[in-house]
Amino acid sequence: MLSKDVPIACTLGAGDYQARMRWIADLNQRSLQGHRRDDLTLHIDYEAGALADVEELIRQETACCAFLTVQIGQRPGSIHLAVTAPEDARLAADTLFEDFIASGPSTRAQPCGCCRS
């Protein structure tokens, strides 16, 4: 169970959220190699040259969505990112994970499930 000290909530305002989604979509268009989901964990692979951007993504996401667990690893030719949502966020996990794999103009313009009232 998630510590009560870490609320399941995004701290971004609507404008900042939309800017973040554009940034992630740009990163994905440039460097996303693939992704797969295992229950509450999303595994994302990026090109090895995207390390600085993936580290920035982690920094940004852990600042606004501290309830997510984010791990990074390097594989031959790629950077592997594992994003895990807590059990308490199960109902919002589909929406949360969509944000990480968004690409292009179809990116959702509304806040993630944790930001909705």
Tab-separated table of N, CA and C in Angstrom:
chain	number	residue	atom	x	y	z
A	1	MET	N	0.824	-1.177	0.000
A	1	MET	CA	0.000	0.000	0.000
A	1	MET	C	0.871	1.244	0.000
A	2	LEU	N	0.420	2.276	-0.654
A	2	LEU	CA	1.163	3.512	-0.796
A	2	LEU	C	1.160	4.285	0.509
A	3	SER	N	2.283	4.896	0.832
A	3	SER	CA	2.356	5.740	2.013
A	3	SER	C	1.384	6.899	1.884
A	4	LYS	N	0.752	7.237	2.979
A	4	LYS	CA	-0.203	8.345	2.963
A	4	LYS	C	0.501	9.678	2.746
A	5	ASP	N	1.834	9.686	2.856
A	5	ASP	CA	2.606	10.909	2.634
A	5	ASP	C	2.760	11.240	1.153
A	6	VAL	N	2.442	10.299	0.266
A	6	VAL	CA	2.588	10.508	-1.177
A	6	VAL	C	1.211	10.406	-1.817
A	7	PRO	N	0.546	11.546	-2.012
A	7	PRO	CA	-0.794	11.498	-2.605
A	7	PRO	C	-0.742	11.089	-4.078
A	8	ILE	N	-1.786	10.413	-4.524
A	8	ILE	CA	-1.887	10.046	-5.926
A	8	ILE	C	-2.520	11.232	-6.637
A	9	ALA	N	-1.649	12.148	-7.022
A	9	ALA	CA	-2.089	13.384	-7.667
A	9	ALA	C	-0.935	13.981	-8.446
A	10	CYS	N	-1.263	14.570	-9.571
A	10	CYS	CA	-0.292	15.276	-10.396
A	10	CYS	C	-0.293	16.735	-9.945
A	11	THR	N	0.879	17.321	-9.833
A	11	THR	CA	0.972	18.700	-9.367
A	11	THR	C	1.032	19.716	-10.495
A	12	LEU	N	0.929	19.270	-11.743
A	12	LEU	CA	0.994	20.193	-12.879
A	12	LEU	C	-0.345	20.874	-13.123
A	13	GLY	N	-0.291	22.159	-13.489
A	13	GLY	CA	-1.482	22.856	-13.950
A	13	GLY	C	-1.765	22.445	-15.387
A	14	ALA	N	-2.930	22.816	-15.902
A	14	ALA	CA	-3.345	22.390	-17.247
A	14	ALA	C	-2.346	22.817	-18.321
A	15	GLY	N	-1.873	24.060	-18.280
A	15	GLY	CA	-0.921	24.540	-19.288
A	15	GLY	C	0.402	23.799	-19.215
A	16	ASP	N	0.900	23.573	-17.998
A	16	ASP	CA	2.148	22.836	-17.824
A	16	ASP	C	1.988	21.390	-18.263
A	17	TYR	N	0.834	20.812	-17.983
A	17	TYR	CA	0.558	19.436	-18.396
A	17	TYR	C	0.596	19.309	-19.914
A	18	GLN	N	-0.049	20.232	-20.611
A	18	GLN	CA	-0.062	20.182	-22.078
A	18	GLN	C	1.347	20.349	-22.639
A	19	ALA	N	2.140	21.234	-22.049
A	19	ALA	CA	3.529	21.406	-22.490
A	19	ALA	C	4.321	20.123	-22.253
A	20	ARG	N	4.099	19.461	-21.118
A	20	ARG	CA	4.795	18.205	-20.823
A	20	ARG	C	4.416	17.139	-21.833
A	21	MET	N	3.130	17.054	-22.183
A	21	MET	CA	2.693	16.053	-23.154
A	21	MET	C	3.324	16.305	-24.522
A	22	ARG	N	3.471	17.557	-24.907
A	22	ARG	CA	4.143	17.870	-26.182
A	22	ARG	C	5.610	17.461	-26.119
A	23	TRP	N	6.260	17.712	-24.984
A	23	TRP	CA	7.669	17.362	-24.814
A	23	TRP	C	7.848	15.852	-24.903
A	24	ILE	N	6.986	15.101	-24.215
A	24	ILE	CA	7.068	13.637	-24.249
A	24	ILE	C	6.790	13.119	-25.660
A	25	ALA	N	5.797	13.676	-26.338
A	25	ALA	CA	5.487	13.248	-27.708
A	25	ALA	C	6.683	13.488	-28.623
A	26	ASP	N	7.367	14.619	-28.448
A	26	ASP	CA	8.549	14.916	-29.260
A	26	ASP	C	9.659	13.905	-28.968
A	27	LEU	N	9.909	13.628	-27.694
A	27	LEU	CA	10.913	12.626	-27.323
A	27	LEU	C	10.562	11.280	-27.940
A	28	ASN	N	9.296	10.890	-27.847
A	28	ASN	CA	8.885	9.595	-28.391
A	28	ASN	C	9.031	9.535	-29.904
A	29	GLN	N	8.694	10.610	-30.593
A	29	GLN	CA	8.838	10.619	-32.053
A	29	GLN	C	10.302	10.474	-32.461
A	30	ARG	N	11.197	11.057	-31.668
A	30	ARG	CA	12.622	11.001	-31.986
A	30	ARG	C	13.286	9.706	-31.554
A	31	SER	N	12.865	9.143	-30.413
A	31	SER	CA	13.699	8.116	-29.785
A	31	SER	C	13.010	6.859	-29.291
A	32	LEU	N	11.683	6.798	-29.293
A	32	LEU	CA	10.994	5.623	-28.772
A	32	LEU	C	11.244	4.411	-29.660
A	33	GLN	N	11.696	3.332	-29.046
A	33	GLN	CA	11.902	2.088	-29.777
A	33	GLN	C	10.733	1.124	-29.588
A	34	GLY	N	10.120	1.158	-28.421
A	34	GLY	CA	9.004	0.258	-28.166
A	34	GLY	C	8.575	0.335	-26.717
A	35	HIS	N	7.447	-0.327	-26.437
A	35	HIS	CA	6.952	-0.367	-25.070
A	35	HIS	C	6.068	-1.592	-24.891
A	36	ARG	N	5.942	-2.002	-23.643
A	36	ARG	CA	5.031	-3.076	-23.284
A	36	ARG	C	4.587	-2.839	-21.845
A	37	ARG	N	3.450	-3.420	-21.515
A	37	ARG	CA	2.919	-3.230	-20.179
A	37	ARG	C	2.750	-4.569	-19.487
A	38	ASP	N	3.165	-4.612	-18.224
A	38	ASP	CA	2.948	-5.760	-17.344
A	38	ASP	C	2.164	-5.245	-16.140
A	39	ASP	N	0.857	-5.399	-16.183
A	39	ASP	CA	-0.027	-4.989	-15.100
A	39	ASP	C	0.206	-3.521	-14.729
A	40	LEU	N	0.813	-3.249	-13.599
A	40	LEU	CA	0.988	-1.873	-13.148
A	40	LEU	C	2.358	-1.288	-13.505
A	41	THR	N	3.079	-1.960	-14.387
A	41	THR	CA	4.378	-1.460	-14.823
A	41	THR	C	4.398	-1.307	-16.336
A	42	LEU	N	4.834	-0.130	-16.774
A	42	LEU	CA	5.027	0.147	-18.191
A	42	LEU	C	6.523	0.131	-18.462
A	43	HIS	N	6.940	-0.685	-19.429
A	43	HIS	CA	8.342	-0.778	-19.830
A	43	HIS	C	8.492	-0.027	-21.149
A	44	ILE	N	9.427	0.911	-21.182
A	44	ILE	CA	9.618	1.746	-22.369
A	44	ILE	C	11.088	1.681	-22.763
A	45	ASP	N	11.337	1.498	-24.052
A	45	ASP	CA	12.710	1.487	-24.562
A	45	ASP	C	12.920	2.659	-25.501
A	46	TYR	N	14.020	3.377	-25.247
A	46	TYR	CA	14.424	4.522	-26.061
A	46	TYR	C	15.788	4.252	-26.672
A	47	GLU	N	16.102	4.934	-27.753
A	47	GLU	CA	17.426	4.846	-28.353
A	47	GLU	C	18.477	5.271	-27.327
A	48	ALA	N	19.643	4.643	-27.398
A	48	ALA	CA	20.709	4.918	-26.426
A	48	ALA	C	21.104	6.398	-26.397
A	49	GLY	N	21.017	7.077	-27.526
A	49	GLY	CA	21.399	8.486	-27.591
A	49	GLY	C	20.452	9.427	-26.873
A	50	ALA	N	19.345	8.911	-26.373
A	50	ALA	CA	18.346	9.748	-25.700
A	50	ALA	C	18.532	9.771	-24.184
A	51	LEU	N	19.662	9.303	-23.693
A	51	LEU	CA	19.868	9.189	-22.253
A	51	LEU	C	19.593	10.498	-21.514
A	52	ALA	N	20.133	11.601	-21.981
A	52	ALA	CA	19.927	12.885	-21.284
A	52	ALA	C	18.445	13.251	-21.242
A	53	ASP	N	17.727	13.032	-22.337
A	53	ASP	CA	16.300	13.343	-22.361
A	53	ASP	C	15.504	12.409	-21.449
A	54	VAL	N	15.866	11.139	-21.409
A	54	VAL	CA	15.168	10.192	-20.540
A	54	VAL	C	15.430	10.546	-19.078
A	55	GLU	N	16.642	10.943	-18.759
A	55	GLU	CA	16.936	11.383	-17.395
A	55	GLU	C	16.121	12.627	-17.048
A	56	GLU	N	15.954	13.548	-17.999
A	56	GLU	CA	15.127	14.732	-17.779
A	56	GLU	C	13.664	14.332	-17.590
A	57	LEU	N	13.200	13.382	-18.363
A	57	LEU	CA	11.832	12.881	-18.213
A	57	LEU	C	11.627	12.335	-16.800
A	58	ILE	N	12.564	11.571	-16.323
A	58	ILE	CA	12.476	11.019	-14.971
A	58	ILE	C	12.447	12.146	-13.942
A	59	ARG	N	13.315	13.122	-14.094
A	59	ARG	CA	13.355	14.245	-13.161
A	59	ARG	C	12.014	14.961	-13.121
A	60	GLN	N	11.457	15.235	-14.297
A	60	GLN	CA	10.182	15.939	-14.384
A	60	GLN	C	9.043	15.121	-13.783
A	61	GLU	N	8.986	13.865	-14.124
A	61	GLU	CA	7.873	13.030	-13.663
A	61	GLU	C	7.924	12.745	-12.168
A	62	THR	N	9.106	12.550	-11.619
A	62	THR	CA	9.182	12.309	-10.187
A	62	THR	C	8.871	13.579	-9.396
A	63	ALA	N	9.032	14.735	-10.017
A	63	ALA	CA	8.684	15.994	-9.349
A	63	ALA	C	7.175	16.209	-9.310
A	64	CYS	N	6.469	15.832	-10.366
A	64	CYS	CA	5.026	16.117	-10.421
A	64	CYS	C	4.159	14.924	-10.030
A	65	CYS	N	4.660	13.723	-10.185
A	65	CYS	CA	3.876	12.519	-9.877
A	65	CYS	C	4.715	11.598	-8.994
A	66	ALA	N	4.964	12.046	-7.776
A	66	ALA	CA	5.851	11.327	-6.863
A	66	ALA	C	5.339	9.938	-6.490
A	67	PHE	N	4.085	9.662	-6.760
A	67	PHE	CA	3.525	8.345	-6.433
A	67	PHE	C	3.978	7.261	-7.404
A	68	LEU	N	4.533	7.651	-8.549
A	68	LEU	CA	5.042	6.668	-9.513
A	68	LEU	C	6.458	6.272	-9.138
A	69	THR	N	6.779	5.006	-9.365
A	69	THR	CA	8.149	4.532	-9.199
A	69	THR	C	8.754	4.441	-10.592
A	70	VAL	N	9.903	5.082	-10.775
A	70	VAL	CA	10.539	5.121	-12.088
A	70	VAL	C	11.960	4.582	-11.959
A	71	GLN	N	12.293	3.601	-12.797
A	71	GLN	CA	13.626	3.013	-12.796
A	71	GLN	C	14.193	3.084	-14.207
A	72	ILE	N	15.495	3.333	-14.292
A	72	ILE	CA	16.163	3.424	-15.589
A	72	ILE	C	17.278	2.384	-15.639
A	73	GLY	N	17.478	1.848	-16.810
A	73	GLY	CA	18.560	0.901	-17.026
A	73	GLY	C	19.059	1.015	-18.458
A	74	GLN	N	20.277	0.595	-18.678
A	74	GLN	CA	20.831	0.620	-20.030
A	74	GLN	C	20.961	-0.797	-20.542
A	75	ARG	N	20.609	-0.948	-21.808
A	75	ARG	CA	20.751	-2.206	-22.517
A	75	ARG	C	21.584	-1.910	-23.758
A	76	PRO	N	22.120	-2.930	-24.414
A	76	PRO	CA	22.864	-2.650	-25.639
A	76	PRO	C	21.985	-1.908	-26.655
A	77	GLY	N	22.358	-0.688	-26.975
A	77	GLY	CA	21.637	0.090	-27.980
A	77	GLY	C	20.382	0.778	-27.500
A	78	SER	N	20.083	0.677	-26.198
A	78	SER	CA	18.854	1.325	-25.739
A	78	SER	C	18.905	1.694	-24.258
A	79	ILE	N	17.983	2.564	-23.916
A	79	ILE	CA	17.740	2.954	-22.527
A	79	ILE	C	16.386	2.357	-22.163
A	80	HIS	N	16.321	1.662	-21.045
A	80	HIS	CA	15.068	1.041	-20.608
A	80	HIS	C	14.521	1.810	-19.415
A	81	LEU	N	13.265	2.162	-19.496
A	81	LEU	CA	12.582	2.875	-18.427
A	81	LEU	C	11.420	2.010	-17.960
A	82	ALA	N	11.309	1.801	-16.657
A	82	ALA	CA	10.183	1.075	-16.079
A	82	ALA	C	9.434	2.039	-15.166
A	83	VAL	N	8.156	2.257	-15.467
A	83	VAL	CA	7.308	3.155	-14.682
A	83	VAL	C	6.240	2.298	-14.025
A	84	THR	N	6.191	2.336	-12.700
A	84	THR	CA	5.242	1.513	-11.964
A	84	THR	C	4.282	2.393	-11.174
A	85	ALA	N	3.012	2.117	-11.344
A	85	ALA	CA	1.968	2.807	-10.589
A	85	ALA	C	1.631	1.969	-9.359
A	86	PRO	N	1.305	2.616	-8.249
A	86	PRO	CA	0.921	1.853	-7.061
A	86	PRO	C	-0.464	1.235	-7.225
A	87	GLU	N	-0.731	0.240	-6.445
A	87	GLU	CA	-2.037	-0.425	-6.488
A	87	GLU	C	-3.171	0.583	-6.318
A	88	ASP	N	-2.968	1.582	-5.487
A	88	ASP	CA	-4.001	2.604	-5.255
A	88	ASP	C	-4.338	3.400	-6.515
A	89	ALA	N	-3.478	3.343	-7.521
A	89	ALA	CA	-3.704	4.078	-8.774
A	89	ALA	C	-4.151	3.150	-9.899
A	90	ARG	N	-4.519	1.929	-9.581
A	90	ARG	CA	-4.875	0.938	-10.606
A	90	ARG	C	-5.930	1.464	-11.573
A	91	LEU	N	-6.964	2.112	-11.074
A	91	LEU	CA	-8.044	2.584	-11.946
A	91	LEU	C	-7.581	3.664	-12.919
A	92	ALA	N	-6.531	4.391	-12.575
A	92	ALA	CA	-6.021	5.457	-13.445
A	92	ALA	C	-4.810	5.011	-14.259
A	93	ALA	N	-4.357	3.775	-14.081
A	93	ALA	CA	-3.108	3.332	-14.713
A	93	ALA	C	-3.148	3.417	-16.234
A	94	ASP	N	-4.244	3.022	-16.862
A	94	ASP	CA	-4.317	3.104	-18.327
A	94	ASP	C	-4.064	4.525	-18.791
A	95	THR	N	-4.715	5.471	-18.163
A	95	THR	CA	-4.576	6.872	-18.542
A	95	THR	C	-3.175	7.385	-18.246
A	96	LEU	N	-2.642	7.038	-17.088
A	96	LEU	CA	-1.291	7.461	-16.724
A	96	LEU	C	-0.272	6.962	-17.734
A	97	PHE	N	-0.368	5.697	-18.096
A	97	PHE	CA	0.608	5.107	-18.992
A	97	PHE	C	0.471	5.638	-20.418
A	98	GLU	N	-0.731	5.983	-20.838
A	98	GLU	CA	-0.918	6.589	-22.166
A	98	GLU	C	-0.067	7.838	-22.308
A	99	ASP	N	0.061	8.593	-21.225
A	99	ASP	CA	0.847	9.825	-21.263
A	99	ASP	C	2.306	9.557	-21.618
A	100	PHE	N	2.849	8.443	-21.148
A	100	PHE	CA	4.260	8.133	-21.392
A	100	PHE	C	4.529	7.644	-22.808
A	101	ILE	N	3.521	7.147	-23.491
A	101	ILE	CA	3.752	6.614	-24.832
A	101	ILE	C	3.057	7.439	-25.909
A	102	ALA	N	2.563	8.610	-25.527
A	102	ALA	CA	1.909	9.507	-26.479
A	102	ALA	C	2.903	9.953	-27.540
A	103	SER	N	2.378	10.127	-28.743
A	103	SER	CA	3.238	10.652	-29.808
A	103	SER	C	2.397	11.385	-30.829
A	104	GLY	N	2.841	12.565	-31.166
A	104	GLY	CA	2.212	13.304	-32.253
A	104	GLY	C	0.968	14.070	-31.883
A	105	PRO	N	0.287	14.577	-32.900
A	105	PRO	CA	-0.845	15.468	-32.718
A	105	PRO	C	-2.030	14.861	-31.995
A	106	SER	N	-2.108	13.540	-31.916
A	106	SER	CA	-3.252	12.927	-31.256
A	106	SER	C	-3.121	12.901	-29.740
A	107	THR	N	-2.027	13.448	-29.219
A	107	THR	CA	-1.825	13.477	-27.780
A	107	THR	C	-3.015	14.119	-27.092
A	108	ARG	N	-3.480	13.461	-26.039
A	108	ARG	CA	-4.640	13.966	-25.315
A	108	ARG	C	-4.354	15.343	-24.744
A	109	ALA	N	-5.359	16.198	-24.748
A	109	ALA	CA	-5.188	17.554	-24.243
A	109	ALA	C	-5.760	17.720	-22.846
A	110	GLN	N	-6.320	16.666	-22.262
A	110	GLN	CA	-6.862	16.789	-20.920
A	110	GLN	C	-5.882	16.205	-19.914
A	111	PRO	N	-5.993	16.599	-18.661
A	111	PRO	CA	-5.072	16.086	-17.643
A	111	PRO	C	-5.187	14.579	-17.480
A	112	CYS	N	-4.154	13.991	-16.899
A	112	CYS	CA	-4.155	12.555	-16.652
A	112	CYS	C	-5.212	12.191	-15.617
A	113	GLY	N	-5.469	10.939	-15.451
A	113	GLY	CA	-6.501	10.480	-14.536
A	113	GLY	C	-6.292	10.942	-13.112
A	114	CYS	N	-5.040	11.130	-12.703
A	114	CYS	CA	-4.801	11.544	-11.322
A	114	CYS	C	-5.133	13.021	-11.125
A	115	CYS	N	-5.268	13.782	-12.186
A	115	CYS	CA	-5.535	15.219	-12.082
A	115	CYS	C	-6.999	15.548	-12.214
A	116	ARG	N	-7.794	14.595	-12.619
A	116	ARG	CA	-9.220	14.874	-12.854
A	116	ARG	C	-9.961	14.975	-11.535
A	117	SER	N	-10.966	15.834	-11.508
A	117	SER	CA	-11.753	15.938	-10.284
A	117	SER	C	-12.989	15.103	-10.367
